[in-house]
Amino acid sequence: MPRLPFARRPLARSISALIPVTAVLLCASASAQEEAASNETVVVTATALKVDTPLVETPRPVSSVDREELETRNVQQLDETFRYRAGVLSGHFGSDNNTDWFKVRGFDQSTYQDGLRIYREGFYQWLPEPYGLERVDVFKGPSSILYGEAPPGGLINAVSKRPTETPQGEVNLQLGNRNHRQVGIDTSGPVGESDDVRYRLVGLYKERDGDLDATENERYYFAPSLAVDFSDDTTVTFLASVQKDDGVPVNAFKLPYGTVENTPFGRVDPQTNFSEPGYDKDERTQWALGYELRHSLNDTWRFEQDLRYSELDLELRSTYAFFMADEREAARGHVYRDGSIDSWTVDNRMVGTWYTDRTENTLLLGADYQNLGVSGQEADPFPFGDPIDIFDPTYGNFTPVGADDLLTREIDKEQTGLYAQNQLRIDDRWVLLGGVRYDQAETENSNLTAGTTQRSDDDQVSWSGGAMYLGENGVNPYISYTESFDPLGRVDSDGELYDPREGRQWEAGVKVAPFGWDGYVTAALFDLEESNTLVNSPAGFQVQEGERTSQGFELEGVGYLTDDLKITAAYTYTDSRLEDDDRAPLIPRHQASTWLDYAFTGGALNGVTLGGGVRYVGSTVDTSVADNTEVDSYTLVDAMVGYEFADGWEAQVNVNNLTDKEYVASCEYWCYYGESRSVIGSVKYSW
């Protein structure tokens, strides 16, 4: 029988959403795999705790989307990954071709790749290419204990494809609306006759028009990797990537007038572009080189080290509507960035495990270092050019940014962290977890044009703890406490550095993975608080004021109802509030989603897979305006059909927003239309 996209397998793909966020891609032990296969239950190890841990023993809220699901949903951008998982909001700023947007539990998140920080400072945004990923994990809530500086919402970790011991490969071709074209190549296997040296080569070319008129993006991507077993105890995996994007940015900023507000001239068409298509551009080149070292010292201790150097060069010209000048025309501003960022990140860990008759104890000791440098020229002119007619725009009425308008800026940021975590398992029933971390962060922001410099030195001690009871029936309740620390390298509208953000979270939940069922259900209650939060002012600038809180409930499940029918379902309730007890903007109280996959395994439809899902996002408010504008809820339908029509050959069609619903996704000073219908057809040959 041919392999179907969601055919049932022991070790269960369906439970993968509980696999915690990884800093290191570690495999489950062979013995655990064999036990899981024989019992048709899931016993996978995971690394949210940076140590091998059975997933049912992790008192932390996590979700994961693996390679198979990324392909089935045909994920084109990282922020499309968790549309069918609890606790994560995406698409609230519409379709963007130069940034990924997430909110986790009502807050911002940090982005990691292969367990090391991806820096996203202002408009300098590192963008992981989904085709080069094996899976994507989200760790919900504060995560500074093991990962250093991070906002309180959570952490998203993109895990790169790795070399394989078995030769394999694929060629993937795609065509779709908005002139979508893509070709991808992925090949892997041993170098020579021995599997001590293994390689992987991943390459991609794609282009597509944006969701606004006269916007587009073209991408070249290449990611080679090499794994070398120097001995039975020592393995090094080298990882590299280079990615080049050229395009015209999708600037989705629209004003309430003409979107959520009526006008004498009707509503603004969602595809209307208020920028300058002939002048605006987004050209970026990003590359990275690093390695992962794994060395077993003895039966008790092992040493692990991850290191990466990365660099991003950016040329950005982006024009946007700022406010209405009269009934038809909007005054505009402009963002000019021409510079680069470079960063070093390294994480060193010692992991020790020992046993007694009643206990299993795992101690993790770590030290990490992060260094970021930003340098470039920038300008934020206002007004930029003449006002533009938002109902019938004409372009070209502006003066380009000149050398005299530019400010030269340099930002240097360093963080050093020391952390320890102990995990104790007692009588195969109790799991106790405790951790502590010390961070020292230095930030220097220099305006070389004005000859001014702002410096900050911050240090922080963060704590975490948790307990879980492992029930005989597969019902595992837990409670946890975590903290976060996030020094900001950005400046406010007065050129002053922001204070560090701090977060704290209490959580109680249960993970249910009954013996003999290929699936899981999780439920969690959380109480999350951030100090020194950032909000948008009525003038459209980010200001730092007070506290922000978020309380809520999450319910998530993935599993097989029959051998051929798989369900993915999630519900999220989030009550996110600012210090004055107003509802936080952008964050809906209610989110719900359900996706069904059915794989035909016989008869005339053998080889066909059908999938369909519904996503509901509740209403939101915009507290940056005096009347707290309310944005209506919306419901979207997605669908896919796949067919394995020959040995190694698969065809697939994905449609997102099947009904081409026109809707406003959110408002926060500006308003953002949601993405229009997307149709993409794929043909893949695998060997």
Tab-separated table of C-alpha atoms in Angstrom, residues 17-18 61-65 69 73 81-90 102-106 137-141 153-156 478 507 520-526 552-558 568-574 588-594 615-616:
chain	number	residue	atom	x	y	z
A	17	ALA	CA	2.136	18.469	19.048
A	18	LEU	CA	3.219	17.693	22.551
A	61	PRO	CA	2.779	23.762	27.608
A	62	VAL	CA	4.068	22.923	24.139
A	63	SER	CA	2.805	22.188	20.618
A	64	SER	CA	4.584	20.997	17.493
A	65	VAL	CA	3.918	20.759	13.762
A	69	GLU	CA	1.798	18.413	8.494
A	73	ARG	CA	-1.125	22.264	4.878
A	81	THR	CA	2.314	26.940	11.028
A	82	PHE	CA	0.057	27.022	14.105
A	83	ARG	CA	-3.286	27.935	12.586
A	84	TYR	CA	-4.721	24.705	14.019
A	85	ARG	CA	-3.090	24.788	17.453
A	86	ALA	CA	-4.222	26.362	20.721
A	87	GLY	CA	-2.771	29.528	22.206
A	88	VAL	CA	-1.240	30.997	19.039
A	89	LEU	CA	-2.632	33.885	16.980
A	90	SER	CA	-1.324	34.596	13.465
A	102	PHE	CA	2.700	35.704	15.980
A	103	LYS	CA	1.002	36.335	19.284
A	104	VAL	CA	1.258	33.593	21.914
A	105	ARG	CA	-1.119	33.758	24.855
A	106	GLY	CA	-1.698	37.417	24.072
A	137	ASP	CA	7.683	23.909	17.920
A	138	VAL	CA	6.066	26.470	20.176
A	139	PHE	CA	6.806	26.706	23.878
A	140	LYS	CA	3.983	28.752	25.436
A	141	GLY	CA	4.679	31.162	28.242
A	153	GLY	CA	4.397	34.989	25.282
A	154	GLY	CA	6.606	32.094	24.380
A	155	LEU	CA	9.235	30.759	22.083
A	156	ILE	CA	8.973	29.402	18.543
A	478	TYR	CA	0.687	19.191	36.320
A	507	GLU	CA	-0.143	27.314	34.936
A	520	TYR	CA	-3.517	13.080	22.858
A	521	VAL	CA	-5.577	15.780	24.519
A	522	THR	CA	-4.156	18.635	26.597
A	523	ALA	CA	-5.898	21.242	28.697
A	524	ALA	CA	-4.315	24.156	30.541
A	525	LEU	CA	-5.252	27.185	32.642
A	526	PHE	CA	-2.716	30.008	32.694
A	552	GLY	CA	-6.956	31.968	29.769
A	553	PHE	CA	-7.734	28.392	28.960
A	554	GLU	CA	-6.429	26.155	26.177
A	555	LEU	CA	-7.731	22.845	24.889
A	556	GLU	CA	-5.920	20.949	22.164
A	557	GLY	CA	-6.178	17.449	20.748
A	558	VAL	CA	-4.762	15.416	17.900
A	568	THR	CA	-6.876	18.098	14.937
A	569	ALA	CA	-8.866	20.437	17.153
A	570	ALA	CA	-8.127	23.394	19.396
A	571	TYR	CA	-9.895	26.013	21.478
A	572	THR	CA	-8.386	29.058	23.181
A	573	TYR	CA	-9.905	31.542	25.602
A	574	THR	CA	-7.699	34.558	26.330
A	588	PRO	CA	-9.485	37.788	20.603
A	589	ARG	CA	-11.152	36.234	23.606
A	590	HIS	CA	-12.095	33.160	21.627
A	591	GLN	CA	-10.326	31.093	18.987
A	592	ALA	CA	-11.354	27.667	17.731
A	593	SER	CA	-10.290	25.383	14.911
A	594	THR	CA	-10.899	21.885	13.614
A	615	ARG	CA	-10.810	28.453	11.762
A	616	TYR	CA	-12.735	30.863	13.967
